[in-house]
Coordinates of C-alpha atoms in Angstrom, one line a residue:
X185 CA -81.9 78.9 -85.3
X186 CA -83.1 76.1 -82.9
X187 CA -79.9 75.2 -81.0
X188 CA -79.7 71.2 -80.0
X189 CA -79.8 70.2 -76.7
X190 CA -76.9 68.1 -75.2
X191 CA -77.9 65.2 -73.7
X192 CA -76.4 63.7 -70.8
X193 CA -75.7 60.0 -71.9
X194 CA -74.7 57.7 -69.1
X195 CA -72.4 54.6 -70.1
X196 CA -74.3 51.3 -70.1
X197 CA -74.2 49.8 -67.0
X198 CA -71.4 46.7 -66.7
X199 CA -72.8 43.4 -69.0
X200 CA -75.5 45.3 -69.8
X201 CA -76.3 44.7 -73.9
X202 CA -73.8 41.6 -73.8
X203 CA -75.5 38.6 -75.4
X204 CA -76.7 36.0 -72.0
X205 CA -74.6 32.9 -72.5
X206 CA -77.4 30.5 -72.6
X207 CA -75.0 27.2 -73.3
X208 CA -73.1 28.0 -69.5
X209 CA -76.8 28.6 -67.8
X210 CA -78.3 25.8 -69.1
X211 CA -75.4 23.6 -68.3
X212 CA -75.2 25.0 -65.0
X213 CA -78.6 24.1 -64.0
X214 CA -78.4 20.4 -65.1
X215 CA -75.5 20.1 -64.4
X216 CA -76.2 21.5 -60.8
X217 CA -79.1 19.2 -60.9
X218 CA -77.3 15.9 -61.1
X219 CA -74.7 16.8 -58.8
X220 CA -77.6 17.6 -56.2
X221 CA -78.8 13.6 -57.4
X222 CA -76.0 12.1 -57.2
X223 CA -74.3 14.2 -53.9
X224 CA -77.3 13.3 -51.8
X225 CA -77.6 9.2 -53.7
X226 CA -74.3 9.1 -51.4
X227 CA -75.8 9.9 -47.9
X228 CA -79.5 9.4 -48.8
X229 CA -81.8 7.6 -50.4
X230 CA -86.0 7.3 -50.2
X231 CA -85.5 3.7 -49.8
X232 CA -83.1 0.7 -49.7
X233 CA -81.9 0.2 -53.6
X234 CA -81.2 -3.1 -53.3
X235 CA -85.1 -3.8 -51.0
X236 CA -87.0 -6.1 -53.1
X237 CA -90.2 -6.4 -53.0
X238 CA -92.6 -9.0 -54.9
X239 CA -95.9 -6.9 -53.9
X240 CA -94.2 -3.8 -55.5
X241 CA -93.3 -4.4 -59.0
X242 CA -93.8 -2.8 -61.7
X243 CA -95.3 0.3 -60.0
X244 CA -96.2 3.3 -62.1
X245 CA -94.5 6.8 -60.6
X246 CA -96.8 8.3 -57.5
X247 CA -96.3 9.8 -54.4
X248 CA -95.0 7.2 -52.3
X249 CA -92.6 6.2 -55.3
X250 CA -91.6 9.2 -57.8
X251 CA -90.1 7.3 -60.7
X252 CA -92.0 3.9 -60.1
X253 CA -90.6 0.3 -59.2
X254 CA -88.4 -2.0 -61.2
X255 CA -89.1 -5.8 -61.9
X256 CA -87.7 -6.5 -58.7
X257 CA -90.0 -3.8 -56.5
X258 CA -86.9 -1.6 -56.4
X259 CA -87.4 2.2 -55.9
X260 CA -86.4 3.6 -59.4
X261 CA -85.7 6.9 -57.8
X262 CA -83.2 5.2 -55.3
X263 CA -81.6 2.8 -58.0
X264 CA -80.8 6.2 -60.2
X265 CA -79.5 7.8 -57.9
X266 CA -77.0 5.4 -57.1
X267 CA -76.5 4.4 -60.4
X268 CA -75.8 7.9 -61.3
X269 CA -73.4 8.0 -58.6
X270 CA -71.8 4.8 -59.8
X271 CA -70.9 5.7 -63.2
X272 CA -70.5 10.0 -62.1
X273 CA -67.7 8.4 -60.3
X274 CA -66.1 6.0 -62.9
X275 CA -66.4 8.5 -65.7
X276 CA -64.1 10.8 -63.3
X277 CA -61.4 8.4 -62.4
X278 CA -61.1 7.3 -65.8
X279 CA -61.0 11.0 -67.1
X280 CA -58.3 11.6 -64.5
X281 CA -56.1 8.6 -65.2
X282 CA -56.3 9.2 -69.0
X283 CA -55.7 12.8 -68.6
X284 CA -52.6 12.9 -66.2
X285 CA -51.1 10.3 -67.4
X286 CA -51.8 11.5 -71.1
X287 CA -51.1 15.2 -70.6
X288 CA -48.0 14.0 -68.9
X289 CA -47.4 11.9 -71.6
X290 CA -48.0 14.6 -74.8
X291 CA -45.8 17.3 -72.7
X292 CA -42.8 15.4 -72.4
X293 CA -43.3 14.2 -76.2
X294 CA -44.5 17.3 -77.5
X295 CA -41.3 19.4 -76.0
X296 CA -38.0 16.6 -76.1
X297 CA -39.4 15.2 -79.3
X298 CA -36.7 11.9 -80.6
X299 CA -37.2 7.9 -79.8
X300 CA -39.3 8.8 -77.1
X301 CA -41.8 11.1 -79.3
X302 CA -41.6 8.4 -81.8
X303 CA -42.0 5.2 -79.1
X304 CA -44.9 6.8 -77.7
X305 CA -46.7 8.0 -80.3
X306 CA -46.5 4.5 -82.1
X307 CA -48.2 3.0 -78.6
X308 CA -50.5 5.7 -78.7
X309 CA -51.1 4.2 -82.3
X310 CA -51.5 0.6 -82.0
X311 CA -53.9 1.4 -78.9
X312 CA -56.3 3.7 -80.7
X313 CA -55.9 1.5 -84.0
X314 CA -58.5 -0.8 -82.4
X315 CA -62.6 -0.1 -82.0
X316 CA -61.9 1.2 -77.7
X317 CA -65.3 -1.1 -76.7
X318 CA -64.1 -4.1 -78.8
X319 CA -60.2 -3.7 -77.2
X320 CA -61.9 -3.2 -73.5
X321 CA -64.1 -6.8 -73.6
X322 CA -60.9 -8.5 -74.3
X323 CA -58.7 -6.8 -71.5
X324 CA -61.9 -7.4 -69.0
X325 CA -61.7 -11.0 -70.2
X326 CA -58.3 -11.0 -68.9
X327 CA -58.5 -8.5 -66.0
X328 CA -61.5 -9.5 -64.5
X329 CA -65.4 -7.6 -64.1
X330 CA -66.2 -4.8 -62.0
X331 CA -66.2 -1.6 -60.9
X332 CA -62.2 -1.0 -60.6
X333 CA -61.3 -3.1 -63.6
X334 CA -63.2 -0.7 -65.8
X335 CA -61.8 2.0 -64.5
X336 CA -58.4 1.0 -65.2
X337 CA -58.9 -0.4 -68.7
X338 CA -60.8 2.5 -69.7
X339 CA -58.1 4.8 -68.1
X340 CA -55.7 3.0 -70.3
X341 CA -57.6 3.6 -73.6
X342 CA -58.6 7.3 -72.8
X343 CA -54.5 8.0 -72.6
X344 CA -53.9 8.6 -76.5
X345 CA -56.8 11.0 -76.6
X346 CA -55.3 13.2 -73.9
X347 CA -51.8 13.0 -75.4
X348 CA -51.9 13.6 -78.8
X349 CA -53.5 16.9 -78.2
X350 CA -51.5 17.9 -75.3
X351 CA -47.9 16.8 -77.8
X352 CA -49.1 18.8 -80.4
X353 CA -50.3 22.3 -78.2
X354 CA -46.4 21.6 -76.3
X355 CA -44.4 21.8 -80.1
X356 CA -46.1 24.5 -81.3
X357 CA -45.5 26.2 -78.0
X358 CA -42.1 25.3 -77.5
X359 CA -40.7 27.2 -80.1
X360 CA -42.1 31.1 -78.9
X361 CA -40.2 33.5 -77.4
X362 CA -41.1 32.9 -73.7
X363 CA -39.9 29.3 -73.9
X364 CA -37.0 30.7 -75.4
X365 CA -36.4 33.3 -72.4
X366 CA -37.2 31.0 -69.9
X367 CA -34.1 29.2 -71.1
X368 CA -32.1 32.1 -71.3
X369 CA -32.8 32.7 -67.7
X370 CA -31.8 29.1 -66.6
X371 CA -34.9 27.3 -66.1
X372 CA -35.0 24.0 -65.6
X373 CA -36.7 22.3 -68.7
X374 CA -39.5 19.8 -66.6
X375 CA -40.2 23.4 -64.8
X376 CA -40.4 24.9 -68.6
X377 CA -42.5 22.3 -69.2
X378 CA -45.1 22.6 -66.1
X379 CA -45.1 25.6 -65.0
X380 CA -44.5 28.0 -68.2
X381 CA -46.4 25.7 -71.5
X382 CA -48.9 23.6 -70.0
X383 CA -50.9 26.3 -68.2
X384 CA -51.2 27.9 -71.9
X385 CA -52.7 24.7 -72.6
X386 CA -55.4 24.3 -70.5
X387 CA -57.8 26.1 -73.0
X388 CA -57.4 22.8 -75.3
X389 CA -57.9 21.0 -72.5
X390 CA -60.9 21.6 -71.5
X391 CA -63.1 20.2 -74.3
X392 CA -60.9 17.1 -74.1
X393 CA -61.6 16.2 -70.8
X394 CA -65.4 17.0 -71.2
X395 CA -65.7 14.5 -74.4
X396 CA -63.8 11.7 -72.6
X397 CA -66.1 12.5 -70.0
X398 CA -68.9 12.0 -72.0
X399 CA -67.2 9.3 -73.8
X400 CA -66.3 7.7 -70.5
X401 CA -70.1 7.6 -69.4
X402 CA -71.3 5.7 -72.3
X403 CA -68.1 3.0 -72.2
X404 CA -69.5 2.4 -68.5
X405 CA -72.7 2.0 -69.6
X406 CA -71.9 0.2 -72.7
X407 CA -69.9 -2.2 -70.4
X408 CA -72.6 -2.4 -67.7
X409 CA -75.2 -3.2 -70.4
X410 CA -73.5 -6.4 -72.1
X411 CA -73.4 -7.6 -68.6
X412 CA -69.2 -6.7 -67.7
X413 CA -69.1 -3.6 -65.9
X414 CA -70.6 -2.7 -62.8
X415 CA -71.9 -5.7 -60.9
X416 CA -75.0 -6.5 -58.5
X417 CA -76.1 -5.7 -56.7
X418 CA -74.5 -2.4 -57.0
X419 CA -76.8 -0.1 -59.0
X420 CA -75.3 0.9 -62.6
X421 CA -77.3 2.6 -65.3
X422 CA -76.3 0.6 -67.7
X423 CA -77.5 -2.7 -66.4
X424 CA -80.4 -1.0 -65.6
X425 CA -80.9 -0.3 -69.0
X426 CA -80.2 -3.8 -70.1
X427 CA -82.8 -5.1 -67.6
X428 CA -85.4 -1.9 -68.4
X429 CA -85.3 -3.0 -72.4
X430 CA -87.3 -6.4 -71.5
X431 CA -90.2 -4.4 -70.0
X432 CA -90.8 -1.8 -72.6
X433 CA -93.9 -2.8 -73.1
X434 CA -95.0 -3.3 -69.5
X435 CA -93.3 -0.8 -67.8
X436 CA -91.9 2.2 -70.0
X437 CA -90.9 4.4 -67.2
X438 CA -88.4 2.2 -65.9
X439 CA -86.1 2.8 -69.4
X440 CA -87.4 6.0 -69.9
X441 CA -86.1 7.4 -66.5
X442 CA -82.8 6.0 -67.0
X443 CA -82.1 6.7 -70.0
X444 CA -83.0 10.0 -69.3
X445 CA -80.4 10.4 -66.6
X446 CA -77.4 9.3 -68.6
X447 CA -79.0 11.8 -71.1
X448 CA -79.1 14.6 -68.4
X449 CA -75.5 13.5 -67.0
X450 CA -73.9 14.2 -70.8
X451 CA -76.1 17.0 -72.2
X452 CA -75.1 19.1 -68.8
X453 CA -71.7 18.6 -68.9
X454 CA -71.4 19.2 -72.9
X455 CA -73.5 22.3 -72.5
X456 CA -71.5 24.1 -69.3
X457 CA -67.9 22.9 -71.6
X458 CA -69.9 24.8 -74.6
X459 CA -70.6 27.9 -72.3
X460 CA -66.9 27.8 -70.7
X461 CA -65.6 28.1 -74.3
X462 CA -68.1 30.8 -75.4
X463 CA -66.9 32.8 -72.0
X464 CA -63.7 32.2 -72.8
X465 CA -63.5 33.9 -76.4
X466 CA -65.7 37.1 -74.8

């Protein structure tokens, strides 16, 4: 009888046979990509953005000018990148007033509940009851144009979003049995709040803030391409886009390019939110 031998197995080696989350990589890399544009857009560019030059327009993409010139003989490479910059940082302060003030808003809601659940929520209502771009061009109209006036308007609007979703993560925490021992031991309820329910909440969070994000990047550039958002001669990609859609025919890299970056700018950050989830249920 032919007696089998033992083989010496060796446990797989650590991630080895996990599936590569390809949704984080990717979204790394462009997202890594247009943080390297726009980081550098602040201290550098190839040339002046706002240099015009009437020998110099229209210029296809070469060596001396990667991305071409607009109609003005503007470096397209330098106008992106502080474009990019532009609306990188609007899209951040508005996804940072909308989602303090929002998740401050939902958790004190969401955990106290009465008139104040029932106030809120109706303002929270009435503001998402109108189309967000419609609402914005008539508080501009009274506010005023420009870079901080978006900001705050759009802040304003992105609030509901944030605290609907943190109120309704808050009640159904609220009532488990750590909430109820942290009372029990004599915690304060604003450090219930804070420091015991909202970090269990940060998972929901997370996909909020990167679709207001993303949300936040087209408003800018919705605003910026009817003319009411970012002003010259500060770069935005938006009014570049406005200005790049009368020279399609003439010069197609100049809408290509930018309407590649705001492409870029969204796909990255949707794709690493994707790949944080995906890590997250691993």
């Amino acid at each position: 009888m032919l007696l089998a031998k033992k083989q010496n197995k060796r446990p797989p080696a650590h991630g080895v046979g996990q599936p590569r989350n390809h949704f984080l990589l990717a979204g790394g890399i462009l997202c890594g990509f247009m943080a390297l544009l726009i980081l550098t857009g602040y201290v550098w560019t190839p040339y002046d953005s706002t240099n015009m030059s009437g020998m110099n327009k229209f210029l296809p993409p070469s060596l001396s000018h990667p991305l071409g010139t607009d109609n003005f003989g503007r470096d397209l490479l330098s106008r992106i990148m502080e474009g990019a910059g532009s609306t990188f940082f609007i899209a951040l302060c508005v996804v940072l007033i909308g989602g303090i003030i929002g998740t401050v808003i939902g958790c004190l809601t969401g955990y106290f509940g009465g008139v104040a659940d029932l106030v809120l929520m109706r303002v929270c209502d009435a503001i998402t009851a109108f189309p967000s771009i419609l609402l914005a061009l008539v508080l501009i109209t009274i506010v005023g144009q420009g870079k901080y006036p978006i900001i705050l308007i759009l802040g304003i609007l992105f609030i509901p979003s944030f605290a609907r979703v943190v109120r309704g993560e808050v009640a159904k925490e609220r009532s488990l049995n750590y909430v109820a021992s942290a009372r029990l031991m004599g915690a304060s309820h604003l450090r219930i709040i804070f420091r015991h329910i909202l970090p269990n909440t940060i998972q929901v969070l997370l996909p909020i803030a990167a679709i207001g994000f993303n949300n936040a990047v087209l408003a800018e550039a919705s605003m910026s391409y009817l003319g009411v958002g970012v002003q010259p001669p500060d770069a935005s990609l938006g009014r570049m886009l406005s200005e790049a859609q009368t020279f399609l025919a003439r010069a197609p890299w100049y809408a290509l390019f930018v309407g590649l970056a705001i492409v870029l700018m969204i796909l990255g950050v949707s794709l690493l939110t994707e790949g944080l989830q995906q890590r997250q249920r691993s």
